[in-house]
N, CA, C and O atoms as a DFTB+ gen file, in Angstrom:
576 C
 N C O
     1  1     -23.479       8.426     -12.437
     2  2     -22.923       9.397     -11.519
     3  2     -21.403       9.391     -11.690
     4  3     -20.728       8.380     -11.497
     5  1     -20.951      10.455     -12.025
     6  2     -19.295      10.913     -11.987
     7  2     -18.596      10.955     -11.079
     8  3     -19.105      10.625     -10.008
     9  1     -17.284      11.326     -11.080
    10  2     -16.429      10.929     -10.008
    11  2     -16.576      12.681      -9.452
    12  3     -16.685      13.742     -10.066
    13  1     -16.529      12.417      -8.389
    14  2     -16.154      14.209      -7.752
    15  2     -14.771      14.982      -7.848
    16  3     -13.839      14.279      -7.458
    17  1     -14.591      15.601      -8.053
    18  2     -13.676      16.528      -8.912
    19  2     -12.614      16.595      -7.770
    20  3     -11.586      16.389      -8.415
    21  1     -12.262      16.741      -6.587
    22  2     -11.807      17.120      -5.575
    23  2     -11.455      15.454      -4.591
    24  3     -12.246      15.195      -3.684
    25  1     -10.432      14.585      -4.827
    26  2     -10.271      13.524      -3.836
    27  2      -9.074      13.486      -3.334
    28  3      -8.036      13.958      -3.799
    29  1      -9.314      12.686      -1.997
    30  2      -8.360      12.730      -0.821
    31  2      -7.653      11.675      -0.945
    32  3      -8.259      10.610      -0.826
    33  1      -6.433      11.639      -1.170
    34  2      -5.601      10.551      -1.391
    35  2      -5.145       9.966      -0.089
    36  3      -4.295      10.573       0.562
    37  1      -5.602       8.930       0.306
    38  2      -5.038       8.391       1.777
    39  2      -3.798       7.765       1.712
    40  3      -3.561       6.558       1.658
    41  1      -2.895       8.876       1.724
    42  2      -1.310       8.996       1.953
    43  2      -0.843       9.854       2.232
    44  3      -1.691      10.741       2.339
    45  1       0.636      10.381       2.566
    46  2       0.631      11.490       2.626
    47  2       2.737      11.015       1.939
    48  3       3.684      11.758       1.679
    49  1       2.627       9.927       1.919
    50  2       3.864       9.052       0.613
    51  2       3.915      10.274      -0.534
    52  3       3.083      10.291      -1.441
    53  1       4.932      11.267      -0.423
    54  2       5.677      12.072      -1.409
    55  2       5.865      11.089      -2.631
    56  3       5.685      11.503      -3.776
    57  1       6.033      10.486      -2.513
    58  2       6.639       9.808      -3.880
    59  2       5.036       9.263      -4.515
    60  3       4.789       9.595      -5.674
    61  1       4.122       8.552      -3.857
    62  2       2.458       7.761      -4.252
    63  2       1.875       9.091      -4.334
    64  3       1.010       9.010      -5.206
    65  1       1.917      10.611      -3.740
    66  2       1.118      11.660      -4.279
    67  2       1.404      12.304      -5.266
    68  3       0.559      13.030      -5.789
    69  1       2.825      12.175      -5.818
    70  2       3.289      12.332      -7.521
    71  2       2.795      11.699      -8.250
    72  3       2.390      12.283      -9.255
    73  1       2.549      10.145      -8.154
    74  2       2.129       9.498      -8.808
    75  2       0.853       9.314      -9.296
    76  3       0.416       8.806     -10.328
    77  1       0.253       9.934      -8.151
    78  2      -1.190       9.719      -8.088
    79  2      -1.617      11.058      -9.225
    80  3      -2.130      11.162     -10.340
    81  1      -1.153      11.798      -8.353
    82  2      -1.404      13.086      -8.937
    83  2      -0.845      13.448     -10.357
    84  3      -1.334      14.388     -10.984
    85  1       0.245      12.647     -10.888
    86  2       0.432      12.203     -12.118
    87  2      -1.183      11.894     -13.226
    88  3      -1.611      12.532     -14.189
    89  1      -1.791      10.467     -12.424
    90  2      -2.084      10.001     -13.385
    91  2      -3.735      10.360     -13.462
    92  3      -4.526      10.103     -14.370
    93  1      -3.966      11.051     -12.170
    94  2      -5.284      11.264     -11.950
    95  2      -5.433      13.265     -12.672
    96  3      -6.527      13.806     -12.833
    97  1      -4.756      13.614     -12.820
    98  2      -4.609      15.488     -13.927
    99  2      -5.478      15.085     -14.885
   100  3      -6.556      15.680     -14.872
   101  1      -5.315      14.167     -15.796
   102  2      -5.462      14.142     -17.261
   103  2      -7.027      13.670     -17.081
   104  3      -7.509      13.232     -18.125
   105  1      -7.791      13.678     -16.095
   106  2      -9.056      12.985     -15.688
   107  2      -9.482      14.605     -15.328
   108  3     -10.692      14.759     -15.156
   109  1      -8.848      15.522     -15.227
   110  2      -9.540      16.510     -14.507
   111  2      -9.676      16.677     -12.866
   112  3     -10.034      17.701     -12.285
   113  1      -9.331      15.514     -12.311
   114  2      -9.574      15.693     -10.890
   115  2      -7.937      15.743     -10.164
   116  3      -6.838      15.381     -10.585
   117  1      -8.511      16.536      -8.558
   118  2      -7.936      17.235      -8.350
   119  2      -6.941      16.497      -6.899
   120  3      -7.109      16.943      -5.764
   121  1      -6.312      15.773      -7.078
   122  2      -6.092      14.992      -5.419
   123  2      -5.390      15.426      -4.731
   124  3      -4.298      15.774      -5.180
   125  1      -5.699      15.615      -3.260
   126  2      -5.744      16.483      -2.376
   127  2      -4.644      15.213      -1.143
   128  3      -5.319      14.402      -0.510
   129  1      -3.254      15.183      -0.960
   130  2      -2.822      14.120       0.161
   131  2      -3.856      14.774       1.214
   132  3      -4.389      15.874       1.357
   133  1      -3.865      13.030       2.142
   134  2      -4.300      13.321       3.822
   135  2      -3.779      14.501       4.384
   136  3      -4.421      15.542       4.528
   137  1      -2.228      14.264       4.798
   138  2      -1.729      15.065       4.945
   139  2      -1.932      16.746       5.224
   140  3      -1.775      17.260       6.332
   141  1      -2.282      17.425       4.092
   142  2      -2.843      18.364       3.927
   143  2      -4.263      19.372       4.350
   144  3      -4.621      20.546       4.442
   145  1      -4.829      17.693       4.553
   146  2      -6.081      18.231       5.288
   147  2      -6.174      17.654       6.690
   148  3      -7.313      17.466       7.117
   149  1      -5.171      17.355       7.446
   150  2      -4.650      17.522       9.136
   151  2      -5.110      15.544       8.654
   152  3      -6.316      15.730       8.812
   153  1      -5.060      14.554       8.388
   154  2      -5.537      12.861       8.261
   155  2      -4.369      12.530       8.571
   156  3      -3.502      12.806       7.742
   157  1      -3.970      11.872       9.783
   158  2      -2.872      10.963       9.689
   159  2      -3.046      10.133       9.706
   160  3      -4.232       9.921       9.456
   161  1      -2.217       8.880       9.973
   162  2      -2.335       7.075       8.971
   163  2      -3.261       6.808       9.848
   164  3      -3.619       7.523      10.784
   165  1      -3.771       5.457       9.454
   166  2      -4.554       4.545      10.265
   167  2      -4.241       3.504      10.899
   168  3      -3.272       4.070      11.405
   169  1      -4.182       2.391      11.373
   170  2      -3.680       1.019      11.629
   171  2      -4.401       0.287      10.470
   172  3      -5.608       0.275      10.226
   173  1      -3.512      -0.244       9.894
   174  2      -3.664      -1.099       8.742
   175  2      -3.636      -2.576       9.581
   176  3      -2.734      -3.357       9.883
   177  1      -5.389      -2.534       9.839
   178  2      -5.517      -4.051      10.696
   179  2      -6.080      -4.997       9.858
   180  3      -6.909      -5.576      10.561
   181  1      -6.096      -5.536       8.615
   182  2      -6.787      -6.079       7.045
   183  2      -5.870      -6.995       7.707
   184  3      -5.028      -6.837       8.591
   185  1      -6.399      -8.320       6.815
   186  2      -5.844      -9.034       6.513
   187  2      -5.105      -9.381       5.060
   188  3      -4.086     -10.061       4.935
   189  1      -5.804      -8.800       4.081
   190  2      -5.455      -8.899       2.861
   191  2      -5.392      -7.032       2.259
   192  3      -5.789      -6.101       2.960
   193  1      -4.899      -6.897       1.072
   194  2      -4.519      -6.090       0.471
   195  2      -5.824      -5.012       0.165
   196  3      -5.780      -3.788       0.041
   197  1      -6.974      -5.918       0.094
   198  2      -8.215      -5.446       0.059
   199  2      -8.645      -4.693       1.314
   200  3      -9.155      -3.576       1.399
   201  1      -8.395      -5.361       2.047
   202  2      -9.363      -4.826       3.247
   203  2      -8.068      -3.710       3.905
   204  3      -8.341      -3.212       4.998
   205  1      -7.364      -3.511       3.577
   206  2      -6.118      -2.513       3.881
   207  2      -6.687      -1.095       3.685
   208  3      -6.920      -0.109       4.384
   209  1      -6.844      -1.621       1.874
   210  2      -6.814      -0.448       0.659
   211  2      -8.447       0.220       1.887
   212  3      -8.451       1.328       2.423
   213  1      -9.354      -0.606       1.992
   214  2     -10.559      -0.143       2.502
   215  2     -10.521       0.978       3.532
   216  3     -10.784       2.180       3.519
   217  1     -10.050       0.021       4.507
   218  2      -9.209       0.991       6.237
   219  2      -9.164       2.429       5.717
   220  3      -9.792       3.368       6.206
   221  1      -8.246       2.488       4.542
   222  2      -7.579       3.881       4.709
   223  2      -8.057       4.959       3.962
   224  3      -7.729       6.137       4.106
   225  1      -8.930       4.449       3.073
   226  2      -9.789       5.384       2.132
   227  2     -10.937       5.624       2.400
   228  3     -11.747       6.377       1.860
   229  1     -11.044       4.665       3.653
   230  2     -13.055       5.042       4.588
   231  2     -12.261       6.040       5.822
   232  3     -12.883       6.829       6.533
   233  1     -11.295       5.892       5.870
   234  2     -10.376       6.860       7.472
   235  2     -10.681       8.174       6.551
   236  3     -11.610       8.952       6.766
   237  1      -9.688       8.291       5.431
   238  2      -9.748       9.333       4.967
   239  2     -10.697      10.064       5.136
   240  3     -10.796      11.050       5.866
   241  1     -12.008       9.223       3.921
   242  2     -13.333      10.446       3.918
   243  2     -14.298      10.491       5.348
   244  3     -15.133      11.354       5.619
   245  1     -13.919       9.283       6.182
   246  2     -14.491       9.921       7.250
   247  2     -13.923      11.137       7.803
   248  3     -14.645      12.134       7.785
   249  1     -12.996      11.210       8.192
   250  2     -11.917      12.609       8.666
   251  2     -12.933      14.048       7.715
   252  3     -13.937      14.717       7.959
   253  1     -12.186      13.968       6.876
   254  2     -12.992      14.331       5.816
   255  2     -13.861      15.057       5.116
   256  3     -13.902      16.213       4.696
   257  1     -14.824      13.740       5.072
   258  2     -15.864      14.492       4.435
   259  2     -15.912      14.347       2.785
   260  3     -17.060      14.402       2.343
   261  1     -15.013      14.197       1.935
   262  2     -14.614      13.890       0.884
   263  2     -14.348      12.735       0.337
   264  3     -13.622      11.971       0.973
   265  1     -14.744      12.420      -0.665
   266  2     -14.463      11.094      -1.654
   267  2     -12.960      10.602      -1.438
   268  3     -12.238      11.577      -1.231
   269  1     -12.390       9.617      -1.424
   270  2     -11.233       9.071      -1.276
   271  2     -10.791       8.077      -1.864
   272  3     -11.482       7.058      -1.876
   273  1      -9.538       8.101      -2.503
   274  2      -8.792       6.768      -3.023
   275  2      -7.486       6.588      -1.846
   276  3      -6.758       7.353      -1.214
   277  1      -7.649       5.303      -1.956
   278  2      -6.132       4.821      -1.639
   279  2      -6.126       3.534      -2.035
   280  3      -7.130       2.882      -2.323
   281  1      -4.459       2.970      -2.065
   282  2      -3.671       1.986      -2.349
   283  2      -3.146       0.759      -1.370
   284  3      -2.744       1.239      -0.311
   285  1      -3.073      -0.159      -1.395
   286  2      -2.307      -1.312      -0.468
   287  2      -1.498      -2.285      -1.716
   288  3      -2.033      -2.574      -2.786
   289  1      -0.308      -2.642      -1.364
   290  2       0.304      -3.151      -2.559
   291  2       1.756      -4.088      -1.513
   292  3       2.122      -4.002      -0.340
   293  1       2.153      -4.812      -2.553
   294  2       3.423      -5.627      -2.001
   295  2       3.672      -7.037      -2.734
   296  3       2.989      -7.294      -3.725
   297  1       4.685      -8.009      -2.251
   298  2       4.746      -8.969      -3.244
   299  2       4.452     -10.161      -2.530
   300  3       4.387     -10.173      -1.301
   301  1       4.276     -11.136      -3.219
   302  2       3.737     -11.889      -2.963
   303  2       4.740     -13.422      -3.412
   304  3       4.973     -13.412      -4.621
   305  1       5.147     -14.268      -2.921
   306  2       6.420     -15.155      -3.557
   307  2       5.857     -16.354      -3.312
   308  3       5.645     -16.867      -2.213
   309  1       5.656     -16.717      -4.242
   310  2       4.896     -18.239      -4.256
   311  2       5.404     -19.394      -3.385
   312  3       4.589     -19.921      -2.628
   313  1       6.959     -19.945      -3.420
   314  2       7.868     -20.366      -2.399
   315  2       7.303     -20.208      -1.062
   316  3       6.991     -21.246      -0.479
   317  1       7.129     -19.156      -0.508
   318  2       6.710     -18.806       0.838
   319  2       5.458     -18.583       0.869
   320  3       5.191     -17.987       1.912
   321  1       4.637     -18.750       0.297
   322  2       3.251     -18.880       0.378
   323  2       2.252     -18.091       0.600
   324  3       1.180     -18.228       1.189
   325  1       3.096     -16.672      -0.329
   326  2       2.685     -15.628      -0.917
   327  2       2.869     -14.166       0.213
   328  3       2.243     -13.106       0.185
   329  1       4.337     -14.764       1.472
   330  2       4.924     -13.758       2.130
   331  2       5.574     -13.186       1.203
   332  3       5.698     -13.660       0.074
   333  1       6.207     -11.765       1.708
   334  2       5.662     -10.762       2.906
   335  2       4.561     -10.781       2.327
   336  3       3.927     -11.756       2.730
   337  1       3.893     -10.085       1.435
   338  2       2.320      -9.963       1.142
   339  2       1.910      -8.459       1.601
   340  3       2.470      -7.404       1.304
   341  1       0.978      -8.638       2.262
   342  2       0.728      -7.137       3.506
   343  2       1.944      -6.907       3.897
   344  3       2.292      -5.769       3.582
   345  1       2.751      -7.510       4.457
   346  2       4.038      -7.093       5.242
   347  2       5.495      -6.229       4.124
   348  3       6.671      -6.050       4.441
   349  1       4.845      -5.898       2.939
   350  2       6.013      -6.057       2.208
   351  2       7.130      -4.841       3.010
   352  3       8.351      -4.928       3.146
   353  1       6.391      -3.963       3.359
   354  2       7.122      -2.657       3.385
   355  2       7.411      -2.676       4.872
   356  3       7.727      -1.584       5.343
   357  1       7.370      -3.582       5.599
   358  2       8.090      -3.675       6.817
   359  2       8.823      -4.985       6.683
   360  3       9.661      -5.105       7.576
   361  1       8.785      -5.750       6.058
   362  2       8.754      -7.453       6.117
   363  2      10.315      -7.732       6.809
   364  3      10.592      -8.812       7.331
   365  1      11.382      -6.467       6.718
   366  2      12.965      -6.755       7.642
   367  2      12.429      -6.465       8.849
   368  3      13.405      -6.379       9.595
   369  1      11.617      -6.300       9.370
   370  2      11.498      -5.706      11.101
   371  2      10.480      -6.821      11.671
   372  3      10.367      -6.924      12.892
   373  1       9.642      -7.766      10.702
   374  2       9.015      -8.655      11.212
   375  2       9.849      -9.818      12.153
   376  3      10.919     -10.067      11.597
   377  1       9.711     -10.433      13.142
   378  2       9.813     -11.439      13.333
   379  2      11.211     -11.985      13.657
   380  3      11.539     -13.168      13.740
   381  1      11.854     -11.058      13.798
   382  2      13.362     -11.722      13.247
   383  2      14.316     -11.060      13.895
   384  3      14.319      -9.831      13.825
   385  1      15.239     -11.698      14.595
   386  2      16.266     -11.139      15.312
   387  2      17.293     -10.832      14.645
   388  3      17.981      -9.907      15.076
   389  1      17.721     -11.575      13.304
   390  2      19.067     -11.203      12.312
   391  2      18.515     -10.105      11.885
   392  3      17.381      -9.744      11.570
   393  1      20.197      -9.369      11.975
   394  2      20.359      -8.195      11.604
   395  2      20.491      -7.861       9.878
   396  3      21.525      -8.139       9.272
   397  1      19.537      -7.358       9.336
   398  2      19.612      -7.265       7.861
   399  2      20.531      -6.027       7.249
   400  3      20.593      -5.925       6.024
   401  1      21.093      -5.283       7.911
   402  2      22.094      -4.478       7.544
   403  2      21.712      -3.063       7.807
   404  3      20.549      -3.078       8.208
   405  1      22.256      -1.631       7.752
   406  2      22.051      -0.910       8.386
   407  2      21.567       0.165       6.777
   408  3      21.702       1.376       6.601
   409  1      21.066      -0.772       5.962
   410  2      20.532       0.108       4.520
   411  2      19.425       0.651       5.003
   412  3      19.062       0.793       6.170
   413  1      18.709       1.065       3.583
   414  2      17.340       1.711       3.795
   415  2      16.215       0.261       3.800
   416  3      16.382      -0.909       3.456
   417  1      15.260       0.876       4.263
   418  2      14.013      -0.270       4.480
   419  2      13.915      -1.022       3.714
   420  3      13.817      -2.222       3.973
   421  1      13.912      -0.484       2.427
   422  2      13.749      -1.449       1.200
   423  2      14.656      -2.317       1.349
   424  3      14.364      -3.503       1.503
   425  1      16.182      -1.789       1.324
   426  2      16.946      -2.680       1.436
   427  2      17.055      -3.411       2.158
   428  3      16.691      -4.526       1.782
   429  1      17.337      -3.361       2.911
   430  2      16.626      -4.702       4.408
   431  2      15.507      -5.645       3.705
   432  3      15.722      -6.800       3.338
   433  1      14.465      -5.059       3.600
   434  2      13.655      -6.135       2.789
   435  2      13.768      -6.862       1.818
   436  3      13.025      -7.839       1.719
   437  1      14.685      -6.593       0.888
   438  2      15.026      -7.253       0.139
   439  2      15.647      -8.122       0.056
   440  3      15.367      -9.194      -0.481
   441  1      17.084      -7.651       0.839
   442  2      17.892      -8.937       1.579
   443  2      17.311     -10.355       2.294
   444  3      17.624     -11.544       2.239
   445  1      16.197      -9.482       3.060
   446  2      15.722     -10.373       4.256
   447  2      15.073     -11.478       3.300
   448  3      15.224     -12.668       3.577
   449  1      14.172     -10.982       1.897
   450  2      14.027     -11.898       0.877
   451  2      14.545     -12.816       0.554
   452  3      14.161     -13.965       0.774
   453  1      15.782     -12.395      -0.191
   454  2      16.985     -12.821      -0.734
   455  2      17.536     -13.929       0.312
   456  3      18.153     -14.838      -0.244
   457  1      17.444     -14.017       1.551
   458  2      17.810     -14.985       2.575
   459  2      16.916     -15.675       2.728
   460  3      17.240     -16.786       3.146
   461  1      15.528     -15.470       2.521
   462  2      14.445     -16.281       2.655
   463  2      14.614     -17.626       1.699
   464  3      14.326     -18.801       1.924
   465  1      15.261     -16.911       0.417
   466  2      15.362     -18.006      -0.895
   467  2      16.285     -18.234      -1.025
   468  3      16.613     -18.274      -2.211
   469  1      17.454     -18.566       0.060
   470  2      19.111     -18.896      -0.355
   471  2      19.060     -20.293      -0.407
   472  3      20.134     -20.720      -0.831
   473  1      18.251     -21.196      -0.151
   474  2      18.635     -22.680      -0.657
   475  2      17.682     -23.230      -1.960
   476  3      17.790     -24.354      -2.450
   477  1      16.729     -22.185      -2.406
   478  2      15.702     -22.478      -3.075
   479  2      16.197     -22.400      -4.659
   480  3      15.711     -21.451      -5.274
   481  1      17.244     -23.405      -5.534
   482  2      17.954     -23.215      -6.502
   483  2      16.830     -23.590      -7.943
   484  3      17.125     -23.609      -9.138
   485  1      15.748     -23.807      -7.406
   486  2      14.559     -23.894      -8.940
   487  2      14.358     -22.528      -9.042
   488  3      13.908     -21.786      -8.169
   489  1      14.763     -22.204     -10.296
   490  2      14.192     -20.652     -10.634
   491  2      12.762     -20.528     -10.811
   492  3      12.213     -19.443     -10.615
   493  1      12.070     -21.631     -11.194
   494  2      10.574     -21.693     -11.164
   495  2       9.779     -21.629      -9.647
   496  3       8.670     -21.208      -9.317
   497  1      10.596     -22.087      -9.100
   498  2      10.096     -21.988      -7.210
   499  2      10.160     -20.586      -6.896
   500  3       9.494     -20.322      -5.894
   501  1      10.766     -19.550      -7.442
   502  2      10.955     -18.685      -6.814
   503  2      10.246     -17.060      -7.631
   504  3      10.624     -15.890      -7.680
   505  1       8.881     -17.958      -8.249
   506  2       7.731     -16.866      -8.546
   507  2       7.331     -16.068      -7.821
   508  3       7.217     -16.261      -6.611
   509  1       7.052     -15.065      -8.375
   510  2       6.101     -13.929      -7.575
   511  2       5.523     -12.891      -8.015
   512  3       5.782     -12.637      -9.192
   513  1       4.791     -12.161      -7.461
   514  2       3.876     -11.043      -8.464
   515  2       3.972      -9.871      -7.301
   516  3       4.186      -9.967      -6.093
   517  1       3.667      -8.439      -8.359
   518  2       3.594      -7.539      -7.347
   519  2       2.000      -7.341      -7.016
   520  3       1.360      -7.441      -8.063
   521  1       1.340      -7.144      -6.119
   522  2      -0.160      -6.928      -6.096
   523  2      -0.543      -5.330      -5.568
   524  3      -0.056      -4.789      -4.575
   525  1      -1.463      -4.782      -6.427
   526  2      -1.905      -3.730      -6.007
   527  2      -3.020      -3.075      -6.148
   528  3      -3.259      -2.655      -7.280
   529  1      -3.986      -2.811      -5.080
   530  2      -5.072      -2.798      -4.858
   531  2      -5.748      -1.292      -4.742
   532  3      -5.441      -0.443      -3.905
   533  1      -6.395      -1.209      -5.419
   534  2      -6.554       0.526      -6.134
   535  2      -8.332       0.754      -5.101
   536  3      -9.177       0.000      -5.584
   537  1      -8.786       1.447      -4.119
   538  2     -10.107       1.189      -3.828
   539  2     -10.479       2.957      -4.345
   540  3      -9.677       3.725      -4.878
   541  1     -11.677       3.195      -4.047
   542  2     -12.371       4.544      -4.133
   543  2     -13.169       4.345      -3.561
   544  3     -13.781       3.286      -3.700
   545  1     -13.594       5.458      -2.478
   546  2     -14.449       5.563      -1.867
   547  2     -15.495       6.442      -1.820
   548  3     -14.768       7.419      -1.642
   549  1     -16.232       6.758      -1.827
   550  2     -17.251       7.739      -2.567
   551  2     -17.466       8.915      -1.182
   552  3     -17.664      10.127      -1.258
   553  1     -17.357       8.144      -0.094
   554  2     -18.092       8.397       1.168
   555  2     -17.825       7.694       2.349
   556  3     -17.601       6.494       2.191
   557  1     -17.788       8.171       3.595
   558  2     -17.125       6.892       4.454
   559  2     -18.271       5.857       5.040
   560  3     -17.905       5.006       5.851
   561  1     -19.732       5.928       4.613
   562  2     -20.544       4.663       4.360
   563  2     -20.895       3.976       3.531
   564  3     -21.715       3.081       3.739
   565  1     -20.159       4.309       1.912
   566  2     -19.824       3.802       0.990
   567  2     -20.043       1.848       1.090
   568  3     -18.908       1.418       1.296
   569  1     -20.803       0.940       1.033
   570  2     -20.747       0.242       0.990
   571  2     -19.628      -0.712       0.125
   572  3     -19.478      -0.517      -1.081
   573  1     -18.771      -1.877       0.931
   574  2     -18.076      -2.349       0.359
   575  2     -18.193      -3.640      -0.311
   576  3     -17.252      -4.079      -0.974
């Protein structure tokens, strides 16, 4: 069984529906943001990257009605014991009363990083990977 020609990308991230829609053309199929078809976000209540990616691509085609992909992604720093993780894309607003500067989100996060590892002088301590978790959903009872 083939993929259905027509999927709902659970985002409505201008920049992840270029991308998507980049790489998913050359397949023939056609991805459609949430957005577009009235889906707004979900609460991303997962614990891991997996069960994120799940949330939002079973929201989607339930809304729906349509097959769905979505994404959960972020880094992971071995030092800290594989924080932010889930948190990457908020990880300056977590927890923390210092002020990380009045940049953009990213930037804040990065800093807030960058302070996380200011005494940590082993360059080997201070591994990390980006993780990103690609799901499809066929259906929103799609077994997982």
């Amino acid at each position: 069984m083939g993929l259905d020609k027509k999927i709902v990308l659970a985002s409505g991230n201008k920049g992840k529906v270029r991308e998507f829609v980049k790489m998913f053309t050359d397949l023939g199929l056609d991805i459609v943001p949430q957005t577009e078809l009235g889906v707004g976000d979900v609460p991303e209540t997962g614990t891991t990257f997996v069960e994120n990616a799940i949330i939002k691509a079973r929201y989607a085609s339930q809304i729906t009605g349509m097959p769905a992909i979505a994404d959960d992604s972020g880094i992971e720093v071995d030092y800290l014991n594989g924080v932010p993780g889930i948190y990457s894309a908020r990880y300056s607003t977590l927890n923390d009363s210092k002020d990380y500067g009045t940049g953009s989100i990213d930037e804040n996060n990065n800093l807030k990083l960058l302070d996380a590892l200011k005494d940590v002088d082993d360059d080997a301590l201070r591994s990390a990977r980006y993780q990103c978790i690609l799901v499809y959903m066929r259906h929103a009872a799609d077994p997982t």
